Tab-separated table of C-alpha atoms and ligand atoms in Angstrom:
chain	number	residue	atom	x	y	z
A	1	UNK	CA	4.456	3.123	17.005
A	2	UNK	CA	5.965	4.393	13.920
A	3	UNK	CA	5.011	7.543	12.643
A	4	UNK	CA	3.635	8.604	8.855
A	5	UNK	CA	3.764	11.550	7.441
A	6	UNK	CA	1.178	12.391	5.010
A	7	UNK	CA	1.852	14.507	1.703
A	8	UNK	CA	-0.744	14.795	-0.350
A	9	UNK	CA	-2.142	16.980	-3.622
A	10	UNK	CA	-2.470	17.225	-7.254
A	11	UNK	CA	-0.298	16.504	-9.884
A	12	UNK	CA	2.878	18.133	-10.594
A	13	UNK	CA	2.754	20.440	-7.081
A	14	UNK	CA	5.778	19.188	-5.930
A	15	UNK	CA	4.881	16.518	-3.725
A	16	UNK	CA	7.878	14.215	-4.625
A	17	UNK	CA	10.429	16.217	-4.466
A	18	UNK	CA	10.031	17.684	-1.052
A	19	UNK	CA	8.702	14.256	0.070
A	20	UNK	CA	11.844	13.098	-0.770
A	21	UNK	CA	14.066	15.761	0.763
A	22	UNK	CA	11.810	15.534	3.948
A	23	UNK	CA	12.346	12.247	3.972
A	24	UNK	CA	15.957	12.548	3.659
A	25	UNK	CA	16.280	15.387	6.555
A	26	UNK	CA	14.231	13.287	9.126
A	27	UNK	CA	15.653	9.923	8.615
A	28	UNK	CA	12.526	8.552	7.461
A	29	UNK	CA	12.062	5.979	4.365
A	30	UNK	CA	9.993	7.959	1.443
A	31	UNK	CA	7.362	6.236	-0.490
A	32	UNK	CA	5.592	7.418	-3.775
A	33	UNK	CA	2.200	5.745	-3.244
A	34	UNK	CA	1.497	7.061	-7.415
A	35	UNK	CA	4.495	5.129	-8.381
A	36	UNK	CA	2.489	2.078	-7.175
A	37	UNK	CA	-0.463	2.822	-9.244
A	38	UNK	CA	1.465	3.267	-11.896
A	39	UNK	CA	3.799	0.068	-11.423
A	40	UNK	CA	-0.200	-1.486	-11.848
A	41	UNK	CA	-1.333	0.271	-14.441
A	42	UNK	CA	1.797	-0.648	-16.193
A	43	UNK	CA	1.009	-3.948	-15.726
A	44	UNK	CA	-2.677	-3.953	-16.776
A	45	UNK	CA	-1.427	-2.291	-20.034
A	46	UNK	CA	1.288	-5.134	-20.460
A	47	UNK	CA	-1.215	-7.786	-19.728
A	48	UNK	CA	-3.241	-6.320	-22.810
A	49	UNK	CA	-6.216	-6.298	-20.533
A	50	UNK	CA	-9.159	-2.899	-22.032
A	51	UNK	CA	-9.367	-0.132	-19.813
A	52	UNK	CA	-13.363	-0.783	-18.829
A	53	UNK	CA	-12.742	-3.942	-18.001
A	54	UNK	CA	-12.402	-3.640	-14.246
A	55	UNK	CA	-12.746	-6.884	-12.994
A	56	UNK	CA	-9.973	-8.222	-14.685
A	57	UNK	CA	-8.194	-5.371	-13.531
A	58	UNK	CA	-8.906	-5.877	-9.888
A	59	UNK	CA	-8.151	-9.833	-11.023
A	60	UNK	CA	-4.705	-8.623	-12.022
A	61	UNK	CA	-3.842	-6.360	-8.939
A	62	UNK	CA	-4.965	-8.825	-6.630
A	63	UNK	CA	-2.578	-11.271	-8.022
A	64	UNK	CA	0.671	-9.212	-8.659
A	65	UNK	CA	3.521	-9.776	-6.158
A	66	UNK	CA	4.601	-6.367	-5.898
A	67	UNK	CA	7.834	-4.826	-4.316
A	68	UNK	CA	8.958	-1.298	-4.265
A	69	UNK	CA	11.655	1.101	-2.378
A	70	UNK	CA	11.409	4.839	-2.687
A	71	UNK	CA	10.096	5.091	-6.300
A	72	UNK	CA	11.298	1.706	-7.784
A	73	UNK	CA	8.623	-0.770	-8.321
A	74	UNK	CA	8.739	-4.543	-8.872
A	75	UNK	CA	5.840	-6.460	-10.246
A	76	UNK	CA	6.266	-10.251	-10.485
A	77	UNK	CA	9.661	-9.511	-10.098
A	78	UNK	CA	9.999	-7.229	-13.483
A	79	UNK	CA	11.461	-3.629	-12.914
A	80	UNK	CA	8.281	-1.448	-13.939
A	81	UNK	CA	10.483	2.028	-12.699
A	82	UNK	CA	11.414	3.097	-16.510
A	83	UNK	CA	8.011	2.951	-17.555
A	84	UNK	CA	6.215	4.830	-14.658
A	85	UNK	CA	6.420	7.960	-16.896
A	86	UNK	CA	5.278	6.202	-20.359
A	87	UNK	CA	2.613	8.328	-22.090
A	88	UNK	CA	0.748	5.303	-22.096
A	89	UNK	CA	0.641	5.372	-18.398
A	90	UNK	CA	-0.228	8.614	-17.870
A	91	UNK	CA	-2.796	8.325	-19.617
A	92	UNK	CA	-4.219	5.339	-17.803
A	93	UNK	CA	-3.303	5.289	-14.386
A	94	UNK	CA	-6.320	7.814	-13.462
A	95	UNK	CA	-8.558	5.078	-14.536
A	96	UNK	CA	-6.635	1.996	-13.247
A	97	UNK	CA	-6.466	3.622	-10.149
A	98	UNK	CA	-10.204	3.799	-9.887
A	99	UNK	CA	-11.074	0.805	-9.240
A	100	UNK	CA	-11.988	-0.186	-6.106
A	101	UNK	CA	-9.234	-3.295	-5.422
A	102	UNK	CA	-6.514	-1.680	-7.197
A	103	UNK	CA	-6.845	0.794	-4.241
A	104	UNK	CA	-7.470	-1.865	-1.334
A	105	UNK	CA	-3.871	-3.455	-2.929
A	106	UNK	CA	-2.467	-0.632	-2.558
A	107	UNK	CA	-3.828	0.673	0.431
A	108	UNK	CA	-2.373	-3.323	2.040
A	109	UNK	CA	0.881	-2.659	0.552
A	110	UNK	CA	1.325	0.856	1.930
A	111	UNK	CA	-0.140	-0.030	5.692
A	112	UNK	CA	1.941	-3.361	5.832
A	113	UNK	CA	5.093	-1.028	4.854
A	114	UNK	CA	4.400	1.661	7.870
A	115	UNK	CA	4.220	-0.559	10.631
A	116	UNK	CA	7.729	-1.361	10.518
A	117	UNK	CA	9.022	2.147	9.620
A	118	UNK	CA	8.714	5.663	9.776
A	119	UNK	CA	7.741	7.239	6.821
A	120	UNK	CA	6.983	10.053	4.721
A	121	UNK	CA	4.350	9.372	2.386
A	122	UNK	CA	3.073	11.068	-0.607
A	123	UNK	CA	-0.122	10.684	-2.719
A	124	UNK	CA	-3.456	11.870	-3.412
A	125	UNK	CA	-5.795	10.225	-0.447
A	126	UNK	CA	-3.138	9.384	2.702
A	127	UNK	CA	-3.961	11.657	4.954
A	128	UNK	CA	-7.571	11.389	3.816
A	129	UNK	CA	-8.298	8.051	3.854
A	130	UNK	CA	-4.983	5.596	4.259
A	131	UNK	CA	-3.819	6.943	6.994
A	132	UNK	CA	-6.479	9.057	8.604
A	133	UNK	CA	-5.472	8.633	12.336
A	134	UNK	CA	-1.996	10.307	11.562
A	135	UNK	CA	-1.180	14.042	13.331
A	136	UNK	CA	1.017	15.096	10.387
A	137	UNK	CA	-0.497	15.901	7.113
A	138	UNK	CA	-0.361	18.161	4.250
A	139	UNK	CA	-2.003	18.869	1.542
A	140	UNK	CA	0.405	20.924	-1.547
A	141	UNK	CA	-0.862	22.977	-3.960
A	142	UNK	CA	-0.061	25.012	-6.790
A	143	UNK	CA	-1.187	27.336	-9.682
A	144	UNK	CA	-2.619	25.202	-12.340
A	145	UNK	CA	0.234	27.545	-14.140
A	146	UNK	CA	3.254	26.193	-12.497
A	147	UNK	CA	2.354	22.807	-12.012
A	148	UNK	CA	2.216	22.722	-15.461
A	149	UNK	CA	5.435	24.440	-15.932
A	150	UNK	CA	7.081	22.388	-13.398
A	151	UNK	CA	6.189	19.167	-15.626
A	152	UNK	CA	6.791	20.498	-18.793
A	153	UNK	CA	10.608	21.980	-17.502
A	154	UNK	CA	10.872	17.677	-16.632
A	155	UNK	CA	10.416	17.289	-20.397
A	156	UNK	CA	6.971	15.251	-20.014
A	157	UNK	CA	3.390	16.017	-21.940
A	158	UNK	CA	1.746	14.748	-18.442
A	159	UNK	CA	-1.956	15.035	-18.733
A	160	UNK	CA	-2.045	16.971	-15.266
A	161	UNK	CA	-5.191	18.860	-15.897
A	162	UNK	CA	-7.506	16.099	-16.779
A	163	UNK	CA	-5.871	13.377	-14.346
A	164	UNK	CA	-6.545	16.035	-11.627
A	165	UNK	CA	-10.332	16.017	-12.707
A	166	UNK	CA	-10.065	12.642	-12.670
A	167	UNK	CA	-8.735	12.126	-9.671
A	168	UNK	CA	-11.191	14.661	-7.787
A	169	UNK	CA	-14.395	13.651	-9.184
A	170	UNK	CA	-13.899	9.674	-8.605
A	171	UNK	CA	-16.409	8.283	-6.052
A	172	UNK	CA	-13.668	6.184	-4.356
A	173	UNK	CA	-11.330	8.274	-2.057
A	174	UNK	CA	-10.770	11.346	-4.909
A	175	UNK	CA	-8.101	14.227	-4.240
A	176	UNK	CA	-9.479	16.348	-1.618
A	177	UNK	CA	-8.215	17.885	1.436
A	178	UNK	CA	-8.781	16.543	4.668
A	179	UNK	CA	-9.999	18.505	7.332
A	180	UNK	CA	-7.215	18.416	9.645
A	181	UNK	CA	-4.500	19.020	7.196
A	182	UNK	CA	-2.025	21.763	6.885
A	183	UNK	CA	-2.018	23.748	3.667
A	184	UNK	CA	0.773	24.783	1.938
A	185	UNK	CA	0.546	26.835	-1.611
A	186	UNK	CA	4.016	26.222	-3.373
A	187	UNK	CA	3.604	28.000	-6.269
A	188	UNK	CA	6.583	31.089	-5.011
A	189	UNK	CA	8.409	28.209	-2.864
A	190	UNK	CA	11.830	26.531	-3.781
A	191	UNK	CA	11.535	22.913	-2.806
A	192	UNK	CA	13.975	23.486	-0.232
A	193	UNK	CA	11.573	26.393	1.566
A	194	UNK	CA	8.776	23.887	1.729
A	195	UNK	CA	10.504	20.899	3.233
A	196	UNK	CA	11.851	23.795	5.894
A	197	UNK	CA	8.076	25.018	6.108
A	198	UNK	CA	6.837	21.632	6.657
A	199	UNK	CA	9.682	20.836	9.246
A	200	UNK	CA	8.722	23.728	11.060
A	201	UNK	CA	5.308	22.865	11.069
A	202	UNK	CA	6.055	19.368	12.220
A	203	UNK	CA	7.921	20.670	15.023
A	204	UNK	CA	4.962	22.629	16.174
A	205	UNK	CA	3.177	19.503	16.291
A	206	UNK	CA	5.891	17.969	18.587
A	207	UNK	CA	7.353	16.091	16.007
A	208	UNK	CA	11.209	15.038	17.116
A	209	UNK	CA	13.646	14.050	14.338
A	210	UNK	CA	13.700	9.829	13.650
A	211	UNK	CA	14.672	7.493	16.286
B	301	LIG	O1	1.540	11.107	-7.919
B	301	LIG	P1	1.365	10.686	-9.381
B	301	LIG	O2	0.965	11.829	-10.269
B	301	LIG	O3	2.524	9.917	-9.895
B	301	LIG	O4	0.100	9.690	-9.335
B	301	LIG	C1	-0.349	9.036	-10.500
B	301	LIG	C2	-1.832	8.706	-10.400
B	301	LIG	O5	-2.050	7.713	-9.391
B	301	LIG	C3	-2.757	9.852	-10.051
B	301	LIG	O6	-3.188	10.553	-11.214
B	301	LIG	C4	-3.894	9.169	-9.346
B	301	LIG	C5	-3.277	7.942	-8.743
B	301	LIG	N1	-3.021	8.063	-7.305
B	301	LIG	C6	-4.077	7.842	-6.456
B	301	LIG	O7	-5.195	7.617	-6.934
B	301	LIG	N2	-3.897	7.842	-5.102
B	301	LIG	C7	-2.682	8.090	-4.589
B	301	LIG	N3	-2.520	8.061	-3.250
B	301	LIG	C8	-1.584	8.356	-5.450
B	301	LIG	C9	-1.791	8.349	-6.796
């Protein structure tokens, strides 16, 4: 059985970054389950195809061939990573990611991933509702202050407020916490002191490193 770690929360609280280093200090493969909607959304906005217009969206996801690593994404074989940021996508992705069969593609692509690897996983539903059976989840949180700090000190004009009311209020698997997870506030943490927190925590749980 390989194991999943869950990291979820809102935008900007720092999930990536101690996903990543998490990742990195347990041997396990990190995976930015946003980068895939946004690899999509990318797509949608390529394809020309109106925002509303969700069956040709879930037309579009359903099709793609999509291939990602970490936060690189591949979508018919095109490199979507330099775009995952784009205003354009920002601005989109809470809708894209709405719809019903965007979410069941992505949901495949991250459950087909996990059974051949342990991994760390970060998003907005995993321990909710992708991977609801795991022991290890968290849910990260911040000030609406610093997450908003935190993004603008990456030099972006991120939307964060309005994805994240986006995100919450959607019928379909929003942002919330999920009962069993463990909370962690990270507005007064380095990166570093959460990934040791979470560790920690892990440990507690009976976690052992990879193998
Ligand atoms: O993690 P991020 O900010 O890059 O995610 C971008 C968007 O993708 C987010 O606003 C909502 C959507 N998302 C989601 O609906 N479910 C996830 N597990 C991850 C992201």
């Amino acid at each position: 059985m390989h194991r999943v770690i869950a990291i979820d929360g809102p935008a900007a609280s720092g999930k990536s970054s101690v996903a990543r280093l998490l990742a990195q200090r347990l041997g396990f493969e990190y995976v930015n389950s946003g980068a895939l909607y946004r690899a999509l959304t990318w797509h949608v906005l390529q394809n020309g195809v109106a925002l509303h217009n969700r069956e040709a969206i879930a037309r579009l996801a359903g099709a793609a061939r999509v291939q990602f690593h970490d936060s690189r994404v591949l979508i018919n074989g095109t490199d979507s990573t330099v775009h995952l940021r784009d205003n354009a996508v920002n601005s989109a992705v809470s809708l894209v990611s709405q719809v019903p069969q965007v979410r069941a593609v992505v949901n495949g692509l991250l459950r087909g991933y996990a059974r051949e690897r342990d991994a760390v996983i970060e998003g907005r539903d995993i321990g909710s509702a992708v991977f609801p059976a795991t022991a290890f989840k968290f849910y990260i949180d911040a000030s609406p202050e610093v997450r908003w700090q935190r993004r603008a000190a990456q030099g972006e004009h991120d939307t964060i407020t309005a994805r994240d009311e986006l995100d919450s209020a959607r019928t379909i698997a929003p942002l919330i916490i999920a009962p069993d997870a463990d909370l962690i506030d990270t507005s007064a943490l380095s990166i570093d002191e959460v990934s040791r927190e979470i560790l920690r925590r892990l440990h507690g749980k009976g976690l052992a490193q990879a193998g």
